[in-house]
CSV table of C-alpha atoms in Angstrom, one decimal:
chain,number,residue,atom,x,y,z
T,1,MET,CA,0.2,0.0,-0.3
T,2,ARG,CA,1.1,3.7,-0.9
T,3,ARG,CA,0.0,6.2,0.9
T,4,ARG,CA,1.4,10.2,0.8
T,5,PHE,CA,1.6,13.3,2.6
T,6,ALA,CA,0.9,16.7,1.2
T,7,ALA,CA,3.5,18.9,1.7
T,8,LEU,CA,3.8,20.7,4.7
T,9,PRO,CA,3.9,24.6,4.1
T,10,ALA,CA,7.2,26.2,5.4
T,11,ALA,CA,6.0,29.1,7.6
T,12,LEU,CA,4.2,26.9,10.2
T,13,LEU,CA,7.1,24.5,10.3
T,14,LEU,CA,9.4,27.7,10.4
T,15,LEU,CA,7.4,29.6,12.9
T,16,SER,CA,9.2,28.5,15.8
T,17,THR,CA,12.5,28.3,14.9
T,18,MET,CA,13.2,31.9,13.2
T,19,VAL,CA,14.5,34.1,14.8
T,20,PRO,CA,14.4,38.0,14.7
T,21,ALA,CA,16.7,39.4,11.7
T,22,SER,CA,19.4,40.7,14.2
T,23,ALA,CA,19.9,37.8,16.5
T,24,ALA,CA,19.8,35.4,13.1
T,25,ALA,CA,22.6,37.4,11.4
T,26,SER,CA,24.7,36.6,15.0
T,27,GLY,CA,23.9,33.1,14.7
T,28,GLY,CA,20.6,32.5,16.9
T,29,HIS,CA,21.6,29.0,18.9
T,30,ASP,CA,20.8,28.2,21.9
T,31,ARG,CA,24.3,28.2,22.8
T,32,PRO,CA,27.4,30.2,21.7
T,33,SER,CA,29.7,27.9,19.6
T,34,SER,CA,33.0,27.9,20.9
T,35,ALA,CA,36.6,27.5,19.2
T,36,THR,CA,36.4,24.6,16.9
T,37,ALA,CA,38.4,21.6,18.3
T,38,THR,CA,40.8,19.4,16.7
T,39,VAL,CA,41.2,15.5,17.2
T,40,THR,CA,43.8,13.6,15.3
T,41,THR,CA,43.5,9.8,13.2
T,42,SER,CA,46.5,8.0,12.2
T,43,VAL,CA,43.7,5.2,10.5
T,44,GLU,CA,42.0,5.1,7.6
T,45,THR,CA,40.9,2.8,4.6
T,46,PRO,CA,43.3,2.2,1.3
T,47,PRO,CA,42.5,4.8,-1.5
T,48,LEU,CA,39.2,4.1,-4.0
T,49,TYR,CA,39.3,6.0,-7.4
T,50,ASP,CA,36.5,7.4,-9.6
T,51,ASP,CA,37.9,6.1,-12.2
T,52,GLU,CA,37.8,3.4,-15.2
T,53,ALA,CA,41.1,1.2,-13.5
T,54,GLY,CA,39.5,2.2,-10.1
T,55,GLY,CA,35.8,0.5,-11.9
T,56,ASN,CA,34.2,4.1,-11.0
T,57,ALA,CA,34.4,3.6,-6.9
T,58,SER,CA,33.7,6.8,-5.2
T,59,GLY,CA,33.0,6.6,-1.2
T,60,ASP,CA,30.6,8.3,0.1
T,61,ASP,CA,28.8,7.0,3.5
T,62,PRO,CA,29.9,4.6,6.4
T,63,ALA,CA,28.0,2.2,8.7
T,64,ILE,CA,29.0,0.3,11.6
T,65,TRP,CA,28.5,-3.4,12.4
T,66,VAL,CA,29.2,-4.2,16.0
T,67,HIS,CA,29.8,-8.4,16.3
T,68,PRO,CA,27.8,-9.3,19.5
T,69,LYS,CA,30.4,-11.2,21.3
T,70,ASN,CA,33.8,-9.9,19.9
T,71,SER,CA,34.1,-6.8,19.1
T,72,ASP,CA,37.6,-7.4,16.8
T,73,LEU,CA,35.1,-8.8,14.6
T,74,SER,CA,33.3,-6.3,13.4
T,75,LEU,CA,33.2,-4.5,10.1
T,76,VAL,CA,32.7,-1.1,8.6
T,77,VAL,CA,30.3,-1.1,5.2
T,78,THR,CA,30.6,1.6,3.2
T,79,THR,CA,29.1,2.9,-0.2
T,80,ALA,CA,31.2,3.1,-3.4
T,81,LYS,CA,28.6,4.6,-5.7
T,82,GLU,CA,28.7,3.1,-9.0
T,83,GLY,CA,32.0,0.8,-7.4
T,84,GLY,CA,29.4,-0.8,-5.1
T,85,LEU,CA,29.9,-1.1,-1.7
T,86,ARG,CA,33.4,-2.0,0.4
T,87,VAL,CA,33.9,-4.0,3.6
T,88,TYR,CA,36.6,-2.9,6.0
T,89,SER,CA,37.9,-4.7,9.6
T,90,ALA,CA,38.1,-2.7,13.1
T,91,ALA,CA,41.8,-1.9,11.6
T,92,ALA,CA,40.5,-0.2,8.4
T,93,ALA,CA,42.2,-3.2,6.0
T,94,GLU,CA,39.7,-4.1,3.0
T,95,LEU,CA,38.1,-7.4,3.2
T,96,GLN,CA,35.4,-7.6,0.5
T,97,SER,CA,34.6,-5.6,-2.3
T,98,VAL,CA,30.6,-6.0,-3.4
T,99,VAL,CA,30.3,-5.2,-7.2
T,100,ALA,CA,27.1,-3.1,-7.8
T,101,THR,CA,25.2,-5.7,-10.1
T,102,ALA,CA,21.7,-5.4,-11.7
T,103,ALA,CA,18.8,-5.3,-9.6
T,104,PRO,CA,16.5,-8.3,-9.1
T,105,ARG,CA,14.0,-6.7,-11.3
T,106,ALA,CA,13.3,-7.5,-15.4
T,107,ASP,CA,14.0,-4.1,-16.0
T,108,GLY,CA,17.2,-3.9,-13.4
T,109,VAL,CA,20.5,-2.7,-14.2
T,110,PRO,CA,23.6,-2.5,-12.4
T,111,GLY,CA,23.5,-0.6,-9.3
T,112,ARG,CA,25.0,2.9,-7.9
T,113,TYR,CA,24.8,2.5,-3.9
T,114,ASN,CA,24.6,6.0,-2.1
T,115,ASN,CA,23.8,5.3,1.6
T,116,VAL,CA,24.2,2.3,3.8
T,117,ASP,CA,23.2,1.4,7.4
T,118,ILE,CA,22.7,-1.6,9.5
T,119,ALA,CA,19.0,-3.8,10.9
T,120,TYR,CA,19.8,-6.1,13.1
T,121,GLY,CA,17.7,-9.4,14.1
T,122,LEU,CA,16.2,-9.7,11.0
T,123,ASP,CA,14.3,-13.1,10.1
T,124,VAL,CA,16.2,-14.4,6.4
T,125,ALA,CA,15.5,-17.7,5.7
T,126,GLY,CA,14.5,-18.8,9.2
T,127,ARG,CA,17.6,-17.5,10.6
T,128,LYS,CA,18.0,-14.2,12.9
T,129,THR,CA,20.8,-12.5,10.6
T,130,ASP,CA,21.8,-8.5,10.4
T,131,VAL,CA,21.5,-6.9,7.3
T,132,ALA,CA,23.2,-3.9,5.2
T,133,VAL,CA,20.8,-2.0,3.5
T,134,VAL,CA,21.7,0.2,1.1
T,135,SER,CA,19.7,2.9,-1.3
T,136,ASP,CA,20.0,2.4,-4.9
T,137,ARG,CA,20.1,5.3,-6.9
T,138,TYR,CA,20.0,3.6,-10.5
T,139,ASN,CA,17.3,1.1,-9.4
T,140,ASP,CA,15.3,4.0,-7.2
T,141,GLN,CA,15.3,0.9,-4.9
T,142,ILE,CA,16.4,-0.4,-1.6
T,143,ARG,CA,19.2,-3.3,-1.6
T,144,PHE,CA,19.7,-5.9,1.1
T,145,PHE,CA,23.0,-7.6,2.0
T,146,ALA,CA,23.5,-10.4,5.0
T,147,ILE,CA,26.1,-10.1,7.2
T,148,ASP,CA,28.1,-13.4,8.6
T,149,PRO,CA,28.0,-13.6,12.0
T,150,ALA,CA,32.0,-14.7,11.5
T,151,GLY,CA,32.3,-10.9,10.6
T,152,SER,CA,35.7,-10.3,9.7
T,153,ASP,CA,36.4,-14.0,10.0
T,154,ALA,CA,34.2,-14.7,6.8
T,155,ALA,CA,35.6,-15.2,3.5
T,156,GLU,CA,32.8,-12.9,2.4
T,157,PRO,CA,31.3,-10.9,5.2
T,158,LEU,CA,28.7,-10.2,2.8
T,159,THR,CA,26.3,-12.0,0.2
T,160,GLU,CA,23.0,-10.1,-0.9
T,161,VAL,CA,19.8,-11.5,-0.2
T,162,THR,CA,17.4,-8.7,-1.9
T,163,ALA,CA,13.9,-9.9,-3.1
T,164,PRO,CA,12.8,-9.6,-6.5
T,165,GLU,CA,10.4,-7.5,-8.5
T,166,LEU,CA,10.8,-4.3,-5.6
T,167,GLU,CA,9.1,-1.5,-6.5
T,168,PHE,CA,10.3,2.1,-6.8
T,169,LEU,CA,10.6,4.1,-3.9
T,170,PHE,CA,9.9,7.7,-5.8
T,171,SER,CA,9.3,7.2,-9.7
T,172,PRO,CA,6.1,6.0,-11.6
T,173,ASP,CA,8.0,3.9,-14.4
T,174,ARG,CA,11.7,2.8,-15.4
T,175,GLU,CA,11.9,6.1,-17.3
T,176,THR,CA,11.3,8.3,-14.7
T,177,VAL,CA,14.2,6.5,-13.1
T,178,ALA,CA,16.8,7.0,-15.7
T,179,GLU,CA,15.9,11.0,-14.9
T,180,ASP,CA,17.9,10.1,-11.8
T,181,GLN,CA,15.8,12.3,-8.9
T,182,THR,CA,15.5,8.5,-6.9
T,183,ALA,CA,16.8,7.0,-4.0
T,184,TYR,CA,19.5,9.0,-2.1
T,185,GLY,CA,20.1,9.3,1.7
T,186,LEU,CA,19.1,6.6,3.7
T,187,ALA,CA,18.7,5.2,7.7
T,188,VAL,CA,17.4,2.4,9.0
T,189,TYR,CA,14.9,2.1,12.4
T,190,GLN,CA,13.6,-0.3,14.4
T,191,ARG,CA,10.4,-0.1,17.0
T,192,ARG,CA,8.3,-2.4,18.6
T,193,GLY,CA,9.3,-5.4,16.2
T,194,GLN,CA,8.9,-3.8,12.8
T,195,THR,CA,12.0,-2.6,11.1
T,196,TYR,CA,11.9,0.4,8.7
T,197,ALA,CA,14.0,2.1,6.0
T,198,VAL,CA,13.9,6.3,5.5
T,199,VAL,CA,15.2,7.4,2.1
T,200,THR,CA,15.5,10.5,0.5
T,201,GLN,CA,14.9,11.7,-3.1
T,202,GLU,CA,18.2,13.5,-5.4
T,203,GLY,CA,17.0,16.4,-6.3
T,204,SER,CA,14.0,16.5,-4.5
T,205,THR,CA,12.1,17.8,-1.0
T,206,ASN,CA,11.0,14.4,-0.5
T,207,ILE,CA,11.5,11.8,2.3
T,208,ALA,CA,10.1,8.6,2.4
T,209,THR,CA,9.6,5.3,4.6
T,210,ALA,CA,9.1,1.7,3.6
T,211,ARG,CA,8.3,-1.2,6.0
T,212,ILE,CA,11.3,-3.8,5.6
T,213,THR,CA,9.8,-7.1,5.1
T,214,THR,CA,11.1,-10.9,4.7
T,215,GLY,CA,10.3,-14.0,3.0
T,216,PRO,CA,11.1,-16.9,1.0
T,217,ASP,CA,12.2,-15.3,-1.5
T,218,GLY,CA,14.5,-12.9,0.3
T,219,VAL,CA,14.6,-9.4,2.0
T,220,GLY,CA,12.3,-6.3,0.3
T,221,TYR,CA,10.0,-3.8,1.6
T,222,THR,CA,6.2,-2.2,1.6
T,223,ASP,CA,4.1,0.2,3.0
T,224,VAL,CA,6.2,3.6,1.1
T,225,GLU,CA,5.0,6.6,2.2
T,226,HIS,CA,6.0,9.7,1.7
T,227,LEU,CA,6.2,13.6,3.1
T,228,ALA,CA,7.3,16.7,1.1
T,229,MET,CA,10.0,19.0,3.2
T,230,PRO,CA,9.7,22.7,2.7
T,231,GLY,CA,11.8,24.1,-0.1
T,232,GLU,CA,10.9,27.8,0.4
T,233,PHE,CA,11.5,29.2,3.7
T,234,PRO,CA,10.4,32.9,5.0
T,235,LEU,CA,12.2,35.3,6.2
T,236,PRO,CA,11.7,38.1,9.0
T,237,ASP,CA,12.6,40.6,6.6
T,238,GLY,CA,9.7,39.9,4.7
T,239,THR,CA,11.4,37.9,2.1
T,240,THR,CA,11.2,34.0,0.6
T,241,TRP,CA,14.0,32.5,0.1
T,242,VAL,CA,14.6,29.4,-1.9
T,243,PRO,CA,17.9,27.9,-2.1
T,244,CYS,CA,20.0,28.5,-5.2
T,245,GLU,CA,20.4,25.2,-7.1
T,246,GLU,CA,20.6,24.2,-10.7
T,247,PRO,CA,17.0,24.5,-12.6
T,248,GLY,CA,15.0,21.3,-12.1
T,249,VAL,CA,16.7,21.5,-8.8
T,250,ALA,CA,15.3,21.3,-5.4
T,251,PRO,CA,17.3,21.6,-2.4
T,252,GLN,CA,17.9,17.3,-1.2
T,253,LEU,CA,18.2,16.0,2.0
T,254,GLU,CA,20.4,13.0,2.1
T,255,GLY,CA,21.8,12.4,5.8
T,256,LEU,CA,19.5,10.7,8.2
T,257,ALA,CA,20.0,8.9,11.4
T,258,VAL,CA,16.5,8.4,13.5
T,259,ASP,CA,17.2,8.6,17.6
T,260,ARG,CA,16.1,4.6,18.5
T,261,ARG,CA,14.9,5.8,22.1
T,262,THR,CA,11.9,8.3,20.6
T,263,GLY,CA,11.6,7.0,16.7
T,264,THR,CA,12.6,11.0,16.0
T,265,LEU,CA,14.1,11.5,12.3
T,266,TYR,CA,17.0,13.9,12.3
T,267,ALA,CA,18.1,15.1,8.7
T,268,THR,CA,20.3,17.1,6.5
T,269,GLN,CA,19.0,19.8,4.0
T,270,GLU,CA,22.3,20.3,2.4
T,271,ASP,CA,21.8,23.8,1.5
T,272,VAL,CA,19.4,24.5,4.6
T,273,GLY,CA,20.6,22.5,7.6
T,274,LEU,CA,19.5,19.9,10.4
T,275,TRP,CA,15.9,19.1,10.6
T,276,ARG,CA,14.1,16.9,13.1
T,277,VAL,CA,11.3,15.0,12.0
T,278,PRO,CA,9.0,12.9,14.0
T,279,LEU,CA,8.0,9.7,12.3
T,280,PRO,CA,5.6,8.4,10.8
T,281,LEU,CA,5.8,10.9,8.6
T,282,GLY,CA,3.5,13.0,9.4
T,283,SER,CA,2.5,12.6,13.0
T,284,GLY,CA,3.9,16.0,13.7
T,285,GLU,CA,6.0,19.0,12.5
T,286,PRO,CA,9.6,18.9,11.5
T,287,ARG,CA,11.3,21.4,13.3
T,288,LEU,CA,15.0,23.1,11.8
T,289,VAL,CA,17.2,22.7,14.3
T,290,ASP,CA,19.9,24.5,13.1
T,291,ARG,CA,20.7,26.6,9.6
T,292,VAL,CA,23.1,26.5,7.5
T,293,LYS,CA,25.9,29.7,7.9
T,294,ASP,CA,24.7,31.2,4.8
T,295,PHE,CA,20.6,30.5,5.2
T,296,GLY,CA,18.6,33.1,3.8
T,297,VAL,CA,21.2,34.9,1.0
T,298,HIS,CA,19.9,35.2,-2.2
T,299,ASP,CA,21.8,33.3,-4.7
T,300,ALA,CA,21.0,33.4,-8.8
T,301,TYR,CA,22.8,30.5,-10.8
T,302,ASP,CA,25.4,31.0,-13.6
T,303,PRO,CA,24.8,28.4,-16.1
T,304,GLU,CA,28.0,29.3,-17.9
T,305,THR,CA,30.0,28.7,-14.5
T,306,GLU,CA,26.9,26.1,-13.1
T,307,GLU,CA,27.9,27.6,-9.9
T,308,CYS,CA,25.6,30.2,-7.7
T,309,ALA,CA,26.5,33.5,-6.3
T,310,PRO,CA,25.0,36.2,-4.1
T,311,VAL,CA,22.6,38.9,-5.6
T,312,ASP,CA,23.9,40.8,-3.0
T,313,PRO,CA,27.2,40.3,-1.5
T,314,ALA,CA,26.4,43.1,0.9
T,315,ALA,CA,23.3,41.2,1.9
T,316,PRO,CA,22.8,39.6,5.9
T,317,SER,CA,22.7,36.3,6.6
T,318,TYR,CA,20.0,34.5,8.8
T,319,GLY,CA,22.1,31.6,9.2
T,320,GLY,CA,23.9,29.5,12.3
T,321,LYS,CA,27.4,29.5,13.4
T,322,ASN,CA,28.2,25.7,13.2
T,323,LEU,CA,27.6,24.0,9.6
T,324,THR,CA,28.7,25.4,6.3
T,325,ALA,CA,26.7,24.0,3.5
T,326,ASP,CA,26.6,21.6,2.6
T,327,ALA,CA,25.3,19.6,5.6
T,328,GLU,CA,25.8,15.9,4.9
T,329,GLY,CA,26.0,12.9,6.6
T,330,VAL,CA,24.4,12.4,10.3
T,331,ASP,CA,24.8,10.0,12.7
T,332,ILE,CA,23.8,9.3,16.7
T,333,TRP,CA,26.0,8.9,19.7
T,334,TYR,CA,23.6,6.8,22.6
T,335,GLY,CA,24.3,8.0,26.2
T,336,PRO,CA,23.1,6.4,29.5
T,337,GLY,CA,19.7,7.3,29.9
T,338,ARG,CA,18.1,10.1,27.5
T,339,LYS,CA,21.9,11.3,26.7
T,340,GLY,CA,23.4,11.5,23.4
T,341,TYR,CA,24.5,13.6,20.9
T,342,VAL,CA,23.7,14.2,16.9
T,343,ILE,CA,27.0,14.3,15.2
T,344,VAL,CA,26.6,16.3,11.5
T,345,SER,CA,29.4,16.5,8.8
T,346,SER,CA,30.0,20.4,7.8
T,347,GLN,CA,31.2,19.9,4.5
T,348,GLY,CA,32.2,23.1,3.2
T,349,ASP,CA,34.4,23.7,6.0
T,350,ASP,CA,35.8,20.2,6.6
T,351,THR,CA,34.0,20.5,10.3
T,352,TYR,CA,31.6,18.6,12.1
T,353,GLY,CA,28.6,20.0,14.3
T,354,VAL,CA,27.9,18.2,17.5
T,355,TYR,CA,24.6,18.8,19.0
T,356,ASP,CA,22.6,17.4,22.3
T,357,LEU,CA,20.4,15.0,21.9
T,358,ARG,CA,18.0,15.9,24.8
T,359,GLY,CA,15.5,19.1,24.6
T,360,GLN,CA,15.7,21.2,21.7
T,361,ASN,CA,18.9,20.1,20.7
T,362,PRO,CA,21.5,22.9,21.6
T,363,ALA,CA,24.8,22.9,20.0
T,364,LEU,CA,27.6,21.7,21.9
T,365,GLY,CA,30.7,22.9,19.9
T,366,THR,CA,31.9,21.7,16.3
T,367,PHE,CA,35.4,19.7,16.0
T,368,ARG,CA,37.7,18.8,13.0
T,369,VAL,CA,39.8,15.7,12.5
T,370,ALA,CA,43.5,16.4,11.4
T,371,GLY,CA,45.8,13.5,10.0
T,372,ASP,CA,48.7,12.0,12.1
T,373,GLY,CA,50.7,10.1,9.5
T,374,VAL,CA,47.9,10.2,7.3
T,375,ASP,CA,45.9,12.9,5.4
T,376,ASP,CA,43.2,15.2,6.7
T,377,VAL,CA,39.6,14.7,6.7
T,378,ASN,CA,38.4,17.2,3.9
T,379,GLY,CA,34.9,17.5,2.6
T,380,SER,CA,33.0,15.1,4.8
T,381,ASP,CA,30.2,13.7,3.5
T,382,GLY,CA,28.8,10.2,5.1
T,383,LEU,CA,30.2,9.2,8.9
T,384,ALA,CA,28.9,6.9,11.2
T,385,VAL,CA,29.0,6.5,15.1
T,386,SER,CA,29.0,3.7,17.8
T,387,ASN,CA,29.3,3.9,21.6
T,388,ALA,CA,30.2,0.2,21.8
T,389,PRO,CA,33.7,-0.8,21.3
T,390,VAL,CA,34.9,-1.6,18.2
T,391,GLY,CA,38.4,-3.8,17.8
T,392,ASP,CA,41.1,-0.7,19.7
T,393,TYR,CA,38.3,1.8,19.8
T,394,ARG,CA,37.3,0.9,23.0
T,395,SER,CA,35.6,4.3,24.0
T,396,GLY,CA,33.9,4.0,20.5
T,397,LEU,CA,34.4,4.3,16.9
T,398,LEU,CA,33.6,7.6,14.5
T,399,VAL,CA,34.2,6.2,10.7
T,400,THR,CA,33.8,9.1,8.3
T,401,HIS,CA,34.1,10.2,4.3
T,402,ASP,CA,37.1,11.8,3.4
T,403,GLU,CA,37.0,13.6,0.1
T,404,PRO,CA,40.1,14.1,-1.6
T,405,GLU,CA,41.8,11.5,-0.3
T,406,THR,CA,45.5,13.4,-0.3
T,407,GLY,CA,47.5,10.7,2.0
T,408,SER,CA,51.0,9.6,0.9
T,409,ASP,CA,49.5,5.9,-0.4
T,410,VAL,CA,47.4,8.0,-2.8
T,411,ASP,CA,48.7,7.8,-6.8
T,412,PRO,CA,49.8,11.6,-7.7
T,413,ASP,CA,48.4,11.4,-10.6
T,414,ARG,CA,44.7,10.0,-9.6
T,415,GLU,CA,44.5,12.4,-6.3
T,416,GLU,CA,41.3,14.2,-7.9
T,417,ASP,CA,39.9,10.7,-7.8
T,418,ALA,CA,40.4,9.4,-4.6
T,419,THR,CA,38.7,9.0,-1.3
T,420,GLY,CA,38.4,7.1,1.6
T,421,PHE,CA,36.9,6.9,5.4
T,422,SER,CA,39.1,7.7,8.8
T,423,TYR,CA,38.7,6.0,11.9
T,424,VAL,CA,38.8,8.4,15.0
T,425,HIS,CA,38.3,7.3,18.7
T,426,TRP,CA,35.2,8.7,20.2
T,427,GLY,CA,36.5,9.4,23.3
T,428,ASP,CA,39.4,12.1,21.6
T,429,VAL,CA,36.2,13.9,20.0
T,430,ALA,CA,34.3,13.9,24.0
T,431,LYS,CA,37.2,14.9,25.5
T,432,ALA,CA,38.0,17.8,23.0
T,433,LEU,CA,34.2,19.2,23.7
T,434,ARG,CA,33.8,18.3,27.2
T,435,LEU,CA,31.1,16.3,26.4
T,436,ARG,CA,29.9,13.8,29.1
């Protein structure tokens, strides 16, 4: 069954979050931001290359699978777009490369895997199985990969178990899929015995949810529902702001994470900021938690340069202090009780914003990741964080995308095509920002 919700009016959504122009121009946060802290990493995955020799592999989004008994056997699963998936050990060694094969549909084509998350304990062929859940842009659907319980000791940690002939998430037919406004960001949430995926649409403000199902043919989904998020925003000066995009493209969302305690979705709209969205979709008002720094600056698109530039360079911003567009990856670190933190990658300035999971999600600070024997983390897209020990990361592990990858192990002739992922001790982040 498919149900669609109407778009929610932007004025309604922003009424409680928009601040007076004087306060907005200086940030308008519940808690002032301090100087950006720095943490270091010395561990990164081997570089991926988005060229023919590298299989058109471009890293994007990671997920962490924690082994239930031996954290040394845990896995990091990442997307590589047309290059499929990569599976890494807790020490960042590559264990498996999964080809982006054609989707199991009569009209299926080779995939492009964009985002990934983990569903735990699904009933697959009569066995409790953990599953990597992946968005496939070229087939506008979700793909599913069973995780071998041996983890990093398995010869092939992932095996595809996608059921055949799954419906498109956003497109009415294959011709529309070819227009590329398809499945993009993805997160999994599990509540009250059910497992769901939340998926965003590339080049659109749409979000979808789908209930994940299992059966003799594999893992699939049903009950797809949609919500259109705002694409334009009223400002205190009486104007309406529409984020500048190329023609035919709306301000899309990508990074997603669901608070497993409350069923609340945190979603990044790349040129807008961080949203908090009640689930199920349509059950309450979304709230804009934080805005990118140039929120409200009117830009114009130049078709010759294919870039946006301010109409008035001296015009004030109504944005915040913590996120520089694009706002990208998002995940949640869980503490005891209701404590926890929402971490967001601020791609435009190579930093990360941290927000309290409680209350009105006040900003707690920002940090960047510097390399220690490896390159600094630049232009991060997706990220994942675990509060459980993962191998040597006893205080928890943060994995973040790095683009461009510029370490000493990168072929200098292919540097502009190189991407990778870096591992960071969560305890270092907590210490740097004085988090509990």
